[in-house]
Amino acid sequence: MAAASGLTWQRFRDLELSELTDAADGWRAASAFADAARERVDGDMSGRLAKTQDSESARAAVKRLKRLSENYHYVHTETGLVRGALDALAGELGAPQRRLREALEDAASFGYTVNDNGSIVYPAGGKNELTGDALPGGSVVGNNGLIGAGNPGLYRDANGMLDPALAPGTPALKSPNPHRAKAQDVADRLAHAMREAHEIDARYSSALHKLKAAPGLTVDTRTWANVGSDAEAVSQAAQNYLEKQLPLDKSPAERKEWWDHLSQEQREEYLSAFPGVIGNLDGIPASARDEANRENLQLLIGQLGVKHDDSSREMLGGLKGIQEKLDKGGKLPMYLLGIGDEGNGRAIIAYGNPDTADNVSAYVPGLGTKLDAEFADGTVDRALQTARGAQNADPSSRTSSIVWLGYDAPQVTPSDLASGKSVMFTNDAEAGAPDYNAFMAGISATHEGGNPHVTAIGHSYGSLTVGLAAQEKGGIPGADDIILVGSPGSGADNAQDLNVGKGHVFVGAAENDIVTKLPNHAEASGMTSGAVGGGSTGFVLGAGMAGPPGALIGGGAGAIVGGIAGYTAQDAQSDPSERWFGTDPASEDFGATRFVVKDGETVLEDHLKMSAHSNYFNRAKDQISADNIANIVVGNTDRITLETPR
């Protein structure tokens, strides 16, 4: 494809777009070959060698094969990007080329001449009322987009002289020659088509120029960072194409229907060229999302690997942790249903295929959760624990257990508190609830059986996100049951508000989980006032008795005593079932089914840690809670152990 400066209307008219798509097919074949070669290296060669041989030479051979696999992976990814860019380029050029050819056909039918510069020459026509002679012909050029919309073009007479009376700025004056208006229309259409073609050409030329590899390239972290940049460049260049070709603004059900009607080659193109888009599109089947996101995961690791800020390093730790789990595998297959570096990071991971499972649970984590090493090591394992528990609870059914970090959970840091993004506010949950519902609608759309047993699980602040999602019109798509554990409130006054029926809302609240006992607004206000007043009094008394050291000690002690007194005073006047985010889900007033969990250690017993808030899914530390959750997930609610509401 020529650079914008060399693209004339003649070359654009004669351009065979099929040659671009043929070239794309060639790159597709190269990409498929590299992918197949990589699979052979990983499976038949290095995989078999690693399992059957244990020697220094075997380990050296496996290391070399791993390097070869990375090379094939690189070739597969880059050739896939070229293929996608060429197909998208051909797709976008089709419309302006069609308009250009139509304008040229009209010019020929009218007997007009099209000059090399795109100006249109039209003949004499009409009649001079004074002399009876034919009005002279002339030439016009189309609006080039620089002068402004509505520009009538430049009029020149038969001798090529500009007529100032008919130049731009005097649109009320029109040539009496009837050919001029027709010629102007043709010229404008031609100019518009070429202007659009130049813009498309420049956009893709820039992206394709990036898709180069140096001779003797070593595929390492820096290389994958460059590949990530290449993928981003192709996606940006093809944004208009994607908006027209992909159902980005459609429902998950409509996206599933679109995907079903694509050919296998079309699916391969979107997966290889636009993994970040397809992998995070609700309504695309789980196996396809997993394939795209595994590719996108590698690109994100490469991009973050060359950054040195704290946030990037933290997120890189989370991505690498997920990569290690995917590489290691296990008895329960993993599906990477979403990955991204937006905000504090995005990750959606399933144990078991949600499209074929009899039971699907989707767990939303809360306070302090972000895409970091702790997420990969701990939060993801909660989904695994639930999957294993469900397998034990009902070996005859298949379960997919999902952890959904598709939003920014609040972080307890000074900057978050200052910006209003803390656990004390609903803004994060309000932003996450619609996205959670869209994801759940996608689960319903792609399920092959059409009617799995679906459980929405919210932990900590995530229970507020789930609660708000459940209160949206129609509730959480497909949800049969809702589980709230370690909840500071769901934003609802009653379980009935969650749109699954009171008997299908289940709550676990450890006695020593202080998050489930967050004070309501009035109690918090009393606590603050009491702390301020008590601290001031203690400071003055302490200073009078023991000077500055006494002031500090007295102030701290006074704040604690005053805070407790203020809380107690307000608590006596408040509804005991009220929490920060509505009615306490574990209370009798809320009306949910409360199940038994262990009390857990107090904060003081656990060295200021909140382990009682984190053990609900942990089979080693709270077997009864984990078993209750698993039984709800598989629909065995008659087997759960009940606890009296507060």
CSV table of N, CA and C in Angstrom, one decimal, residues 529-635:
chain,number,residue,atom,x,y,z
A,529,SER,N,-17.0,11.9,67.0
A,529,SER,CA,-17.1,13.1,67.9
A,529,SER,C,-16.5,12.7,69.3
A,530,GLY,N,-16.8,11.5,69.7
A,530,GLY,CA,-16.3,11.1,71.0
A,530,GLY,C,-14.8,11.0,71.0
A,531,ALA,N,-14.2,10.5,69.9
A,531,ALA,CA,-12.8,10.4,69.9
A,531,ALA,C,-12.1,11.7,69.9
A,532,VAL,N,-12.7,12.7,69.1
A,532,VAL,CA,-12.1,14.0,69.1
A,532,VAL,C,-12.2,14.7,70.5
A,533,GLY,N,-13.4,14.6,71.1
A,533,GLY,CA,-13.6,15.2,72.4
A,533,GLY,C,-12.8,14.5,73.5
A,534,GLY,N,-12.8,13.2,73.5
A,534,GLY,CA,-12.0,12.5,74.5
A,534,GLY,C,-10.5,12.7,74.3
A,535,GLY,N,-10.0,12.8,73.1
A,535,GLY,CA,-8.6,13.0,72.8
A,535,GLY,C,-8.2,14.4,73.3
A,536,SER,N,-9.0,15.4,73.1
A,536,SER,CA,-8.7,16.8,73.5
A,536,SER,C,-8.6,16.8,75.0
A,537,THR,N,-9.6,16.2,75.7
A,537,THR,CA,-9.6,16.2,77.2
A,537,THR,C,-8.4,15.5,77.7
A,538,GLY,N,-8.1,14.3,77.2
A,538,GLY,CA,-7.0,13.5,77.6
A,538,GLY,C,-5.7,14.2,77.4
A,539,PHE,N,-5.6,15.0,76.3
A,539,PHE,CA,-4.3,15.7,76.0
A,539,PHE,C,-4.1,16.8,77.1
A,540,VAL,N,-5.1,17.5,77.4
A,540,VAL,CA,-5.0,18.6,78.4
A,540,VAL,C,-4.6,18.0,79.8
A,541,LEU,N,-5.4,17.0,80.2
A,541,LEU,CA,-5.1,16.4,81.5
A,541,LEU,C,-3.8,15.8,81.6
A,542,GLY,N,-3.4,15.1,80.5
A,542,GLY,CA,-2.1,14.4,80.5
A,542,GLY,C,-1.0,15.4,80.6
A,543,ALA,N,-1.1,16.6,79.9
A,543,ALA,CA,-0.1,17.6,79.9
A,543,ALA,C,0.1,18.2,81.3
A,544,GLY,N,-1.0,18.4,81.9
A,544,GLY,CA,-1.0,19.0,83.3
A,544,GLY,C,-0.3,18.1,84.3
A,545,MET,N,-0.4,16.8,84.1
A,545,MET,CA,0.1,15.9,85.1
A,545,MET,C,1.6,15.4,84.7
A,546,ALA,N,1.9,15.3,83.4
A,546,ALA,CA,3.2,14.7,83.1
A,546,ALA,C,3.9,15.4,81.9
A,547,GLY,N,3.4,16.6,81.6
A,547,GLY,CA,4.1,17.3,80.5
A,547,GLY,C,3.8,16.7,79.1
A,548,PRO,N,4.6,17.0,78.1
A,548,PRO,CA,4.4,16.6,76.7
A,548,PRO,C,4.2,15.1,76.6
A,549,PRO,N,5.0,14.2,77.3
A,549,PRO,CA,4.8,12.8,77.1
A,549,PRO,C,3.4,12.4,77.6
A,550,GLY,N,3.0,13.0,78.7
A,550,GLY,CA,1.7,12.7,79.3
A,550,GLY,C,0.6,13.2,78.4
A,551,ALA,N,0.8,14.3,77.7
A,551,ALA,CA,-0.2,14.8,76.8
A,551,ALA,C,-0.4,13.8,75.6
A,552,LEU,N,0.6,13.2,75.1
A,552,LEU,CA,0.5,12.2,74.0
A,552,LEU,C,-0.2,11.0,74.5
A,553,ILE,N,0.2,10.5,75.6
A,553,ILE,CA,-0.5,9.3,76.2
A,553,ILE,C,-1.9,9.5,76.5
A,554,GLY,N,-2.1,10.7,77.2
A,554,GLY,CA,-3.5,11.0,77.6
A,554,GLY,C,-4.4,11.3,76.4
A,555,GLY,N,-3.8,11.9,75.4
A,555,GLY,CA,-4.6,12.2,74.2
A,555,GLY,C,-5.1,10.9,73.5
A,556,GLY,N,-4.1,9.9,73.4
A,556,GLY,CA,-4.4,8.7,72.7
A,556,GLY,C,-5.5,7.9,73.5
A,557,ALA,N,-5.3,7.8,74.8
A,557,ALA,CA,-6.2,7.1,75.7
A,557,ALA,C,-7.6,7.7,75.6
A,558,GLY,N,-7.6,9.0,75.7
A,558,GLY,CA,-8.8,9.8,75.7
A,558,GLY,C,-9.6,9.6,74.4
A,559,ALA,N,-8.9,9.5,73.3
A,559,ALA,CA,-9.5,9.3,72.0
A,559,ALA,C,-10.2,7.9,72.0
A,560,ILE,N,-9.5,6.9,72.5
A,560,ILE,CA,-10.1,5.6,72.5
A,560,ILE,C,-11.4,5.5,73.4
A,561,VAL,N,-11.2,6.0,74.6
A,561,VAL,CA,-12.3,6.0,75.5
A,561,VAL,C,-13.5,6.9,75.0
A,562,GLY,N,-13.2,8.0,74.5
A,562,GLY,CA,-14.2,8.9,73.9
A,562,GLY,C,-14.9,8.3,72.7
A,563,GLY,N,-14.1,7.6,71.9
A,563,GLY,CA,-14.7,7.0,70.7
A,563,GLY,C,-15.7,5.9,71.1
A,564,ILE,N,-15.3,5.1,72.1
A,564,ILE,CA,-16.2,4.0,72.6
A,564,ILE,C,-17.4,4.6,73.2
A,565,ALA,N,-17.3,5.7,74.0
A,565,ALA,CA,-18.4,6.3,74.6
A,565,ALA,C,-19.4,6.9,73.6
A,566,GLY,N,-18.8,7.5,72.6
A,566,GLY,CA,-19.6,8.1,71.5
A,566,GLY,C,-20.4,7.1,70.8
A,567,TYR,N,-19.7,5.9,70.4
A,567,TYR,CA,-20.3,4.8,69.7
A,567,TYR,C,-21.5,4.3,70.6
A,568,THR,N,-21.2,4.1,71.9
A,568,THR,CA,-22.2,3.5,72.8
A,568,THR,C,-23.4,4.3,72.9
A,569,ALA,N,-23.2,5.7,73.0
A,569,ALA,CA,-24.3,6.6,73.1
A,569,ALA,C,-25.2,6.5,71.8
A,570,GLN,N,-24.6,6.5,70.7
A,570,GLN,CA,-25.4,6.4,69.4
A,570,GLN,C,-26.0,5.0,69.2
A,571,ASP,N,-25.2,4.0,69.6
A,571,ASP,CA,-25.7,2.6,69.4
A,571,ASP,C,-27.0,2.4,70.2
A,572,ALA,N,-27.1,3.0,71.4
A,572,ALA,CA,-28.3,2.9,72.2
A,572,ALA,C,-29.5,3.4,71.6
A,573,GLN,N,-29.3,4.4,70.6
A,573,GLN,CA,-30.4,5.1,70.0
A,573,GLN,C,-30.7,4.5,68.6
A,574,SER,N,-29.8,3.6,68.1
A,574,SER,CA,-29.9,3.1,66.7
A,574,SER,C,-30.5,1.7,66.6
A,575,ASP,N,-31.0,1.4,65.5
A,575,ASP,CA,-31.5,0.0,65.2
A,575,ASP,C,-30.3,-0.9,65.1
A,576,PRO,N,-30.2,-1.9,66.0
A,576,PRO,CA,-29.0,-2.8,66.0
A,576,PRO,C,-28.8,-3.6,64.7
A,577,SER,N,-29.7,-3.6,63.9
A,577,SER,CA,-29.6,-4.4,62.6
A,577,SER,C,-29.0,-3.5,61.5
A,578,GLU,N,-28.8,-2.2,61.8
A,578,GLU,CA,-28.4,-1.3,60.7
A,578,GLU,C,-26.8,-1.3,60.6
A,579,ARG,N,-26.3,-1.4,59.4
A,579,ARG,CA,-24.9,-1.4,59.2
A,579,ARG,C,-24.6,-0.2,58.2
A,580,TRP,N,-23.3,-0.1,57.9
A,580,TRP,CA,-22.9,1.1,57.0
A,580,TRP,C,-23.6,1.1,55.7
A,581,PHE,N,-23.8,-0.1,55.1
A,581,PHE,CA,-24.4,-0.2,53.8
A,581,PHE,C,-25.8,-0.9,53.8
A,582,GLY,N,-26.6,-0.4,54.8
A,582,GLY,CA,-27.9,-0.9,54.9
A,582,GLY,C,-28.1,-1.9,56.0
A,583,THR,N,-29.2,-2.7,55.9
A,583,THR,CA,-29.4,-3.7,57.0
A,583,THR,C,-28.4,-4.8,57.0
A,584,ASP,N,-28.0,-5.1,58.2
A,584,ASP,CA,-27.0,-6.2,58.4
A,584,ASP,C,-27.6,-7.5,57.8
A,585,PRO,N,-26.9,-8.0,56.8
A,585,PRO,CA,-27.4,-9.2,56.1
A,585,PRO,C,-27.5,-10.4,57.0
A,586,ALA,N,-26.8,-10.4,58.1
A,586,ALA,CA,-26.9,-11.6,59.1
A,586,ALA,C,-28.0,-11.4,60.1
A,587,SER,N,-28.7,-10.2,60.1
A,587,SER,CA,-29.7,-10.0,61.1
A,587,SER,C,-31.0,-10.6,60.7
A,588,GLU,N,-31.9,-10.7,61.7
A,588,GLU,CA,-33.2,-11.3,61.5
A,588,GLU,C,-34.0,-10.4,60.6
A,589,ASP,N,-33.8,-9.1,60.8
A,589,ASP,CA,-34.6,-8.1,60.0
A,589,ASP,C,-34.4,-8.2,58.5
A,590,PHE,N,-33.1,-8.6,58.1
A,590,PHE,CA,-32.8,-8.7,56.7
A,590,PHE,C,-33.6,-9.9,56.1
A,591,GLY,N,-33.7,-11.0,56.8
A,591,GLY,CA,-34.5,-12.1,56.3
A,591,GLY,C,-33.8,-13.1,55.4
A,592,ALA,N,-32.5,-13.1,55.4
A,592,ALA,CA,-31.8,-14.1,54.6
A,592,ALA,C,-31.6,-15.4,55.5
A,593,THR,N,-31.1,-16.4,54.8
A,593,THR,CA,-30.7,-17.7,55.5
A,593,THR,C,-29.3,-17.6,56.0
A,594,ARG,N,-29.1,-17.6,57.3
A,594,ARG,CA,-27.7,-17.5,57.8
A,594,ARG,C,-27.2,-19.0,58.0
A,595,PHE,N,-25.9,-19.2,57.5
A,595,PHE,CA,-25.3,-20.5,57.7
A,595,PHE,C,-24.2,-20.4,58.7
A,596,VAL,N,-23.8,-21.5,59.3
A,596,VAL,CA,-22.8,-21.6,60.3
A,596,VAL,C,-21.4,-21.4,59.7
A,597,VAL,N,-20.6,-20.6,60.4
A,597,VAL,CA,-19.2,-20.4,60.1
A,597,VAL,C,-18.4,-20.3,61.4
A,598,LYS,N,-17.1,-20.6,61.4
A,598,LYS,CA,-16.4,-20.5,62.6
A,598,LYS,C,-16.3,-19.0,63.1
A,599,ASP,N,-16.1,-18.8,64.4
A,599,ASP,CA,-16.0,-17.5,64.9
A,599,ASP,C,-14.7,-16.8,64.4
A,600,GLY,N,-13.7,-17.5,64.3
A,600,GLY,CA,-12.4,-16.9,63.9
A,600,GLY,C,-11.7,-16.2,65.0
A,601,GLU,N,-10.5,-15.8,64.8
A,601,GLU,CA,-9.7,-15.1,65.9
A,601,GLU,C,-10.1,-13.7,65.9
A,602,THR,N,-10.0,-13.1,67.1
A,602,THR,CA,-10.2,-11.6,67.1
A,602,THR,C,-8.9,-10.9,66.5
A,603,VAL,N,-9.1,-9.7,66.2
A,603,VAL,CA,-8.0,-8.9,65.7
A,603,VAL,C,-6.8,-8.8,66.6
A,604,LEU,N,-7.1,-8.7,67.9
A,604,LEU,CA,-6.0,-8.6,68.9
A,604,LEU,C,-5.3,-10.0,69.0
A,605,GLU,N,-6.1,-11.1,69.0
A,605,GLU,CA,-5.4,-12.4,69.0
A,605,GLU,C,-4.6,-12.7,67.8
A,606,ASP,N,-4.9,-12.1,66.7
A,606,ASP,CA,-4.2,-12.4,65.5
A,606,ASP,C,-3.3,-11.2,65.0
A,607,HIS,N,-2.7,-10.5,66.0
A,607,HIS,CA,-1.7,-9.5,65.8
A,607,HIS,C,-2.2,-8.5,64.8
A,608,LEU,N,-3.4,-7.9,65.0
A,608,LEU,CA,-4.0,-6.9,64.3
A,608,LEU,C,-4.3,-7.3,62.8
A,609,LYS,N,-4.4,-8.6,62.5
A,609,LYS,CA,-4.8,-9.1,61.2
A,609,LYS,C,-6.3,-9.4,61.3
A,610,MET,N,-7.0,-9.4,60.2
A,610,MET,CA,-8.4,-9.7,60.2
A,610,MET,C,-8.6,-11.1,59.6
A,611,SER,N,-8.0,-12.1,60.2
A,611,SER,CA,-8.2,-13.5,59.6
A,611,SER,C,-9.6,-14.0,59.6
A,612,ALA,N,-10.4,-13.6,60.6
A,612,ALA,CA,-11.8,-14.0,60.7
A,612,ALA,C,-12.5,-13.5,59.4
A,613,HIS,N,-12.0,-12.5,58.8
A,613,HIS,CA,-12.7,-11.9,57.6
A,613,HIS,C,-12.3,-12.7,56.3
A,614,SER,N,-11.3,-13.5,56.4
A,614,SER,CA,-10.7,-14.1,55.2
A,614,SER,C,-10.8,-15.6,55.1
A,615,ASN,N,-11.5,-16.3,56.1
A,615,ASN,CA,-11.4,-17.7,56.2
A,615,ASN,C,-12.7,-18.4,55.6
A,616,TYR,N,-13.6,-17.7,55.1
A,616,TYR,CA,-14.9,-18.3,54.7
A,616,TYR,C,-14.8,-19.4,53.7
A,617,PHE,N,-13.8,-19.3,52.8
A,617,PHE,CA,-13.6,-20.2,51.7
A,617,PHE,C,-12.5,-21.3,52.0
A,618,ASN,N,-11.8,-21.0,53.1
A,618,ASN,CA,-10.6,-21.8,53.4
A,618,ASN,C,-11.0,-23.1,54.1
A,619,ARG,N,-10.9,-24.2,53.4
A,619,ARG,CA,-11.3,-25.5,53.9
A,619,ARG,C,-10.4,-26.0,55.1
A,620,ALA,N,-9.2,-25.5,55.1
A,620,ALA,CA,-8.3,-25.9,56.2
A,620,ALA,C,-8.6,-25.1,57.5
A,621,LYS,N,-9.1,-23.9,57.4
A,621,LYS,CA,-9.3,-23.0,58.6
A,621,LYS,C,-10.8,-22.9,58.9
A,622,ASP,N,-11.7,-23.1,58.0
A,622,ASP,CA,-13.1,-23.1,58.3
A,622,ASP,C,-13.9,-24.1,57.4
A,623,GLN,N,-13.7,-25.3,57.7
A,623,GLN,CA,-14.3,-26.4,56.9
A,623,GLN,C,-15.8,-26.2,56.8
A,624,ILE,N,-16.5,-25.9,57.9
A,624,ILE,CA,-18.0,-25.8,57.8
A,624,ILE,C,-18.5,-24.7,56.9
A,625,SER,N,-17.8,-23.6,56.9
A,625,SER,CA,-18.2,-22.5,56.0
A,625,SER,C,-18.0,-22.9,54.6
A,626,ALA,N,-16.8,-23.5,54.3
A,626,ALA,CA,-16.5,-23.9,52.9
A,626,ALA,C,-17.5,-24.9,52.4
A,627,ASP,N,-17.9,-25.9,53.3
A,627,ASP,CA,-18.8,-26.9,52.9
A,627,ASP,C,-20.2,-26.3,52.7
A,628,ASN,N,-20.6,-25.4,53.5
A,628,ASN,CA,-21.9,-24.7,53.3
A,628,ASN,C,-22.0,-24.0,52.0
A,629,ILE,N,-20.9,-23.3,51.7
A,629,ILE,CA,-20.8,-22.5,50.4
A,629,ILE,C,-20.9,-23.5,49.2
A,630,ALA,N,-20.2,-24.6,49.3
A,630,ALA,CA,-20.1,-25.6,48.2
A,630,ALA,C,-21.5,-26.2,48.0
A,631,ASN,N,-22.2,-26.5,49.1
A,631,ASN,CA,-23.5,-27.1,49.0
A,631,ASN,C,-24.5,-26.2,48.4
A,632,ILE,N,-24.4,-24.9,48.7
A,632,ILE,CA,-25.3,-23.9,48.1
A,632,ILE,C,-25.0,-23.8,46.6
A,633,VAL,N,-23.7,-23.9,46.2
A,633,VAL,CA,-23.3,-23.7,44.8
A,633,VAL,C,-23.9,-24.9,44.0
A,634,VAL,N,-23.9,-26.1,44.5
A,634,VAL,CA,-24.4,-27.3,43.7
A,634,VAL,C,-25.9,-27.5,43.9
A,635,GLY,N,-26.6,-26.6,44.7
A,635,GLY,CA,-28.0,-26.7,44.9
A,635,GLY,C,-28.5,-27.6,46.0
